[in-house]
Amino acid sequence: MAIYKLQINGQTKQVNVDPDTPLLWVLRDHLGLVGTKYGCGISACGACTVHMNGQAIRSCSIPVAAVGPAKVITIEGLSEKGDHPVQIAWDEVDVAQCGYCQAGQIMTAAAFLKTNPKPTDDQIAIAMNGNICRCGAYHRIREAVKLASTKA
Amino acid sequence: MKSTTSRRSFLKKAATIGGGLVLGFDWFSTEAQTVLSSLSKAELLESTSLNAYLSIAPDNTITILSPNPEVGQNIKTSFPTIIAEELDADWTKVRVVQAPFDNSRFERQVTGGSGATPHSYKKLRKVGATARQMLIEAASKQWNVPVTECNTESGFVVHTSGKKLSYGELSIEASKIAVPQEVKLKDRKDFKLIGKRVKNVENKNIVTGKPLYGMDFYREGMLYAVIQRPEGFGMKLKSVDAAAVKSMPGIVDVVTFKNNVAIVGKSTWQLLKARKALKVIYENAQGLESTEDHNKIFSELMAKPEATVRRKNGDPEAAFKNAAKVIKSEYQCPFLPHNPMEPMNFFAHVKEDSVELVGPTQNPGSARSSVSKLVGIPESKISLEITRIGGGFGRRLMDDFVVEAAELSSILKAPVKVIWSREDDMTGGYYRPAVRYRFEAALDTANNLIGYRLRGVGINAGNPTRENNFPSGAVENLLIESTEHRSPISTAPWRAPITNFLAFAEQSFLDEVASATGKDPVEFRLGLLNKAKTAPAGPVRYDIDRMIGVIKLAAEKSGWGTKKEVSQGFSVYFSHASYVAIVAEASLKNNKPQVSKIYAAVDCGEVVSPMGARQQVIGGIVDGFGHAMFGKLSFKNGVPEQNNYHKYRLIRMREVPEVEAHFVDNGLDPTGLGEPSLPPTSGAVANAIYKATGTRVRNQPFMDEAPFKIKASV
Ligand code: FES
Ligand code: FES
């Protein structure tokens, strides 16, 4: 066990965990930030996506020891009032079915739109391809990313 | 439209406890036994026949208690919409609360079979209409005007003179009005919410990451557990060496029960890590089966002379003997895991004389009774809180993950949450059964279909046929039979049970028959339906006109037969009381077929929530297409060979074709929607692949079939 000081959603958080504990489980079990979801644990589904220094990463596959002073943003910290353009678009398009994958989808989309503010459908599909939605909400995910790109 | 409420079943009215109008009712009862009562919440909670309520508070807040488990079918939004419609409520003032499953009042709190809306539609309308009627009467009394001069408008009762009172202002007076026995339901042309766009009530919580799911549930002092289950089906636990595990950080205990070894600790990661150090030895208890064994078993059971006859019309044997031509094909599908995005998990706290359960189940009633049997505590002492569910697809109709959590808690004498890893979820559960079908068609010299035979052989599939579905009724000489192999591999309903594969096989085979007769696939089906209508062979259990309706609609919307640039495939199926026709379009890309577009024509009666309906239909199509293309769980000596998403392929965004869904607008009572679009999808896709490549794909997943094995030309 070791003490780590993490920069999460603009705050410094201290945890005492094993160095190999994935960021995902630090967020969920130790910091109570359960919006970030566990889906596969092997970087294959995208449910656990968070931002690290603005980049979308799979939190299930980053050990806490590797996070260092990086700025981590989770779904809870994406916006103060739930009004990030991507969140608004997700609500307007009614993307969620079961909703379990959606935090990961939203985080992937938000990071992607920063690098490509006006994407084509194909670019969206490529960017979102790492995020599985078992309910098959893909059409609305794409529509919502498009809509968000008009709001930013 | 008139509707009556049984006087006998009214409960005694009580003074409202600062609550305004509270109307209790039984969400699950059938029309005839509906219980409606105006009463206090305290009374409601004591009542044994009511499990839901509608309350209107003096501050205009309307609360609807909704008891059905939400798996993403949008029921938490659509059911209250139905009540609010008849109530003429201001939807922005409506709050929906998920009811717990906490006493014997709840009898039918199930999500499955696409049955909830058909079951409850009229009743929910009546609940809203009853409250509305009481509010109108309260206003007419207050104003001293006849009821006929009062009307309602978005949360207000308005008088012809223009004066109005809000529902909140009237709520206490309304609670003193006798519950009317007869209420008038709205004409559908006056609907403001049903059939209109209403947003999912949970959107905000989902997009901001609120703790909604069982996985997110946390109780101060609870322990976490992961369970090592036998790695293969048919295996039994022989010995456990947990010495290394017990000394690892964060590990509280290692407990063995039945065939399970539970590692109990303080955080998920410590458990997952410790589990790797666990040494477990299993022994073969029941015979370990591999996929090759299943293929052999299928062939043996196909060759057997006898099977269980499910339906027989005319003299099929003679028809085949006299046939000018016989067409015969076999189709096969593999086992499939349900793979909900949220893996299985459940919280249980078994105390001295009561139990608390919290988590995602599609079938809380059954879960609770199983737990009651296990721990010997009466159901009335077992509370069950239903969390939002991260996907079910049938898996969460099973109780295993609830019962094992309760068993572990009773051993530990502590609150515990059992979490399944993705690997546990994919390899330790229940599956869509593997099935093989053999179809045979007998044609006379004029190419008429005079005989039809189907044998379904399943592995733990029960009856893998739907003997009364189309084309039964349309073929004079028909035999449908089935047989089954019992295996240690456990199976369960999987979205659109049986029909999820049967429809593919049947609709592909009918396409083969149509080609053999030189008929257009749409014309061929219409011809058969015409036969079922004019000269039915035996009972017809589907509505012929509704089926014709969706066939024509799909053909029209897809421009059937008019397109040169794409190859179209057709399919139509009846399931969960709904009718769906599909047209899929494919073309060759680098020599391989690629499906670019899917059209659906859906008849599910009244579309309560267009937003949710579209979601269910398109989701079902993506699900049906994705699993037909990629889904496969194979076995080696009882052990599943795929255990996570790197080996098991689920459809992703780039593989999804465009989908266009059209609904028949007939105003009939709503029928199932969570499943019916899935069964016909892969048949249309297979038929389009055939059109594009000249090769039939008869086994799933299609990815493993010849047209997809061809080397790319680039
Ligand atoms: S849980 Fe991290 S990618 Fe699936
Ligand atoms: S909404 Fe259910 S997995 Fe995406």
mmCIF file of N, CA and C and ligand atoms in Angstrom, chain A residues 95-102 105 132-137 141, chain B residues 341 390-391, ligand 2:
data_model
loop_
_atom_site.group_PDB
_atom_site.id
_atom_site.type_symbol
_atom_site.label_atom_id
_atom_site.label_comp_id
_atom_site.label_asym_id
_atom_site.label_seq_id
_atom_site.Cartn_x
_atom_site.Cartn_y
_atom_site.Cartn_z
ATOM 1 N N VAL A 95 -30.238 9.406 -25.833
ATOM 2 C CA VAL A 95 -29.335 8.344 -26.262
ATOM 3 C C VAL A 95 -29.482 7.074 -25.425
ATOM 4 N N ALA A 96 -29.579 7.236 -24.117
ATOM 5 C CA ALA A 96 -29.443 6.082 -23.225
ATOM 6 C C ALA A 96 -30.571 5.084 -23.357
ATOM 7 N N GLN A 97 -30.187 3.823 -23.400
ATOM 8 C CA GLN A 97 -31.176 2.764 -23.166
ATOM 9 C C GLN A 97 -30.947 2.313 -21.729
ATOM 10 N N CYS A 98 -30.174 1.226 -21.518
ATOM 11 C CA CYS A 98 -29.898 0.893 -20.121
ATOM 12 C C CYS A 98 -29.002 1.961 -19.496
ATOM 13 N N GLY A 99 -28.197 2.610 -20.307
ATOM 14 C CA GLY A 99 -27.403 3.736 -19.839
ATOM 15 C C GLY A 99 -26.036 3.387 -19.272
ATOM 16 N N TYR A 100 -25.780 2.118 -19.086
ATOM 17 C CA TYR A 100 -24.564 1.711 -18.372
ATOM 18 C C TYR A 100 -23.287 2.119 -19.108
ATOM 19 N N CYS A 101 -23.297 2.076 -20.429
ATOM 20 C CA CYS A 101 -22.094 2.406 -21.198
ATOM 21 C C CYS A 101 -21.926 3.902 -21.393
ATOM 22 N N GLN A 102 -22.965 4.681 -21.047
ATOM 23 C CA GLN A 102 -23.022 6.056 -21.553
ATOM 24 C C GLN A 102 -21.997 7.007 -20.954
ATOM 25 N N GLN A 105 -19.109 6.556 -23.106
ATOM 26 C CA GLN A 105 -19.361 7.112 -24.445
ATOM 27 C C GLN A 105 -19.213 8.633 -24.402
ATOM 28 N N ILE A 132 -18.204 0.011 -26.579
ATOM 29 C CA ILE A 132 -19.297 -0.910 -26.880
ATOM 30 C C ILE A 132 -20.588 -0.407 -26.227
ATOM 31 N N CYS A 133 -21.685 -0.488 -26.975
ATOM 32 C CA CYS A 133 -23.007 -0.298 -26.374
ATOM 33 C C CYS A 133 -23.794 -1.568 -26.644
ATOM 34 N N ARG A 134 -23.975 -2.366 -25.612
ATOM 35 C CA ARG A 134 -24.660 -3.643 -25.785
ATOM 36 C C ARG A 134 -26.121 -3.448 -26.175
ATOM 37 N N CYS A 135 -26.693 -2.323 -25.791
ATOM 38 C CA CYS A 135 -28.090 -2.062 -26.146
ATOM 39 C C CYS A 135 -28.224 -1.628 -27.602
ATOM 40 N N GLY A 136 -27.102 -1.341 -28.247
ATOM 41 C CA GLY A 136 -27.160 -0.970 -29.665
ATOM 42 C C GLY A 136 -27.643 0.444 -29.916
ATOM 43 N N ALA A 137 -27.276 1.370 -29.041
ATOM 44 C CA ALA A 137 -27.739 2.761 -29.210
ATOM 45 C C ALA A 137 -26.834 3.549 -30.150
ATOM 46 N N ILE A 141 -25.995 7.631 -30.530
ATOM 47 C CA ILE A 141 -24.700 8.133 -30.054
ATOM 48 C C ILE A 141 -24.094 9.018 -31.139
ATOM 49 N N MET B 341 -24.070 -5.065 -20.348
ATOM 50 C CA MET B 341 -22.892 -4.220 -20.086
ATOM 51 C C MET B 341 -22.551 -4.191 -18.598
ATOM 52 N N GLY B 390 -28.277 -2.373 -15.851
ATOM 53 C CA GLY B 390 -27.401 -2.143 -17.002
ATOM 54 C C GLY B 390 -27.505 -3.245 -18.034
ATOM 55 N N GLY B 391 -28.710 -3.475 -18.506
ATOM 56 C CA GLY B 391 -28.946 -4.509 -19.522
ATOM 57 C C GLY B 391 -29.326 -5.836 -18.900
HETATM 58 S S1 FES C 2 -27.159 1.953 -23.282
HETATM 59 FE FE1 FES C 2 -27.006 -0.070 -22.537
HETATM 60 S S2 FES C 2 -25.000 -0.600 -23.033
HETATM 61 FE FE2 FES C 2 -25.223 1.307 -23.976
#
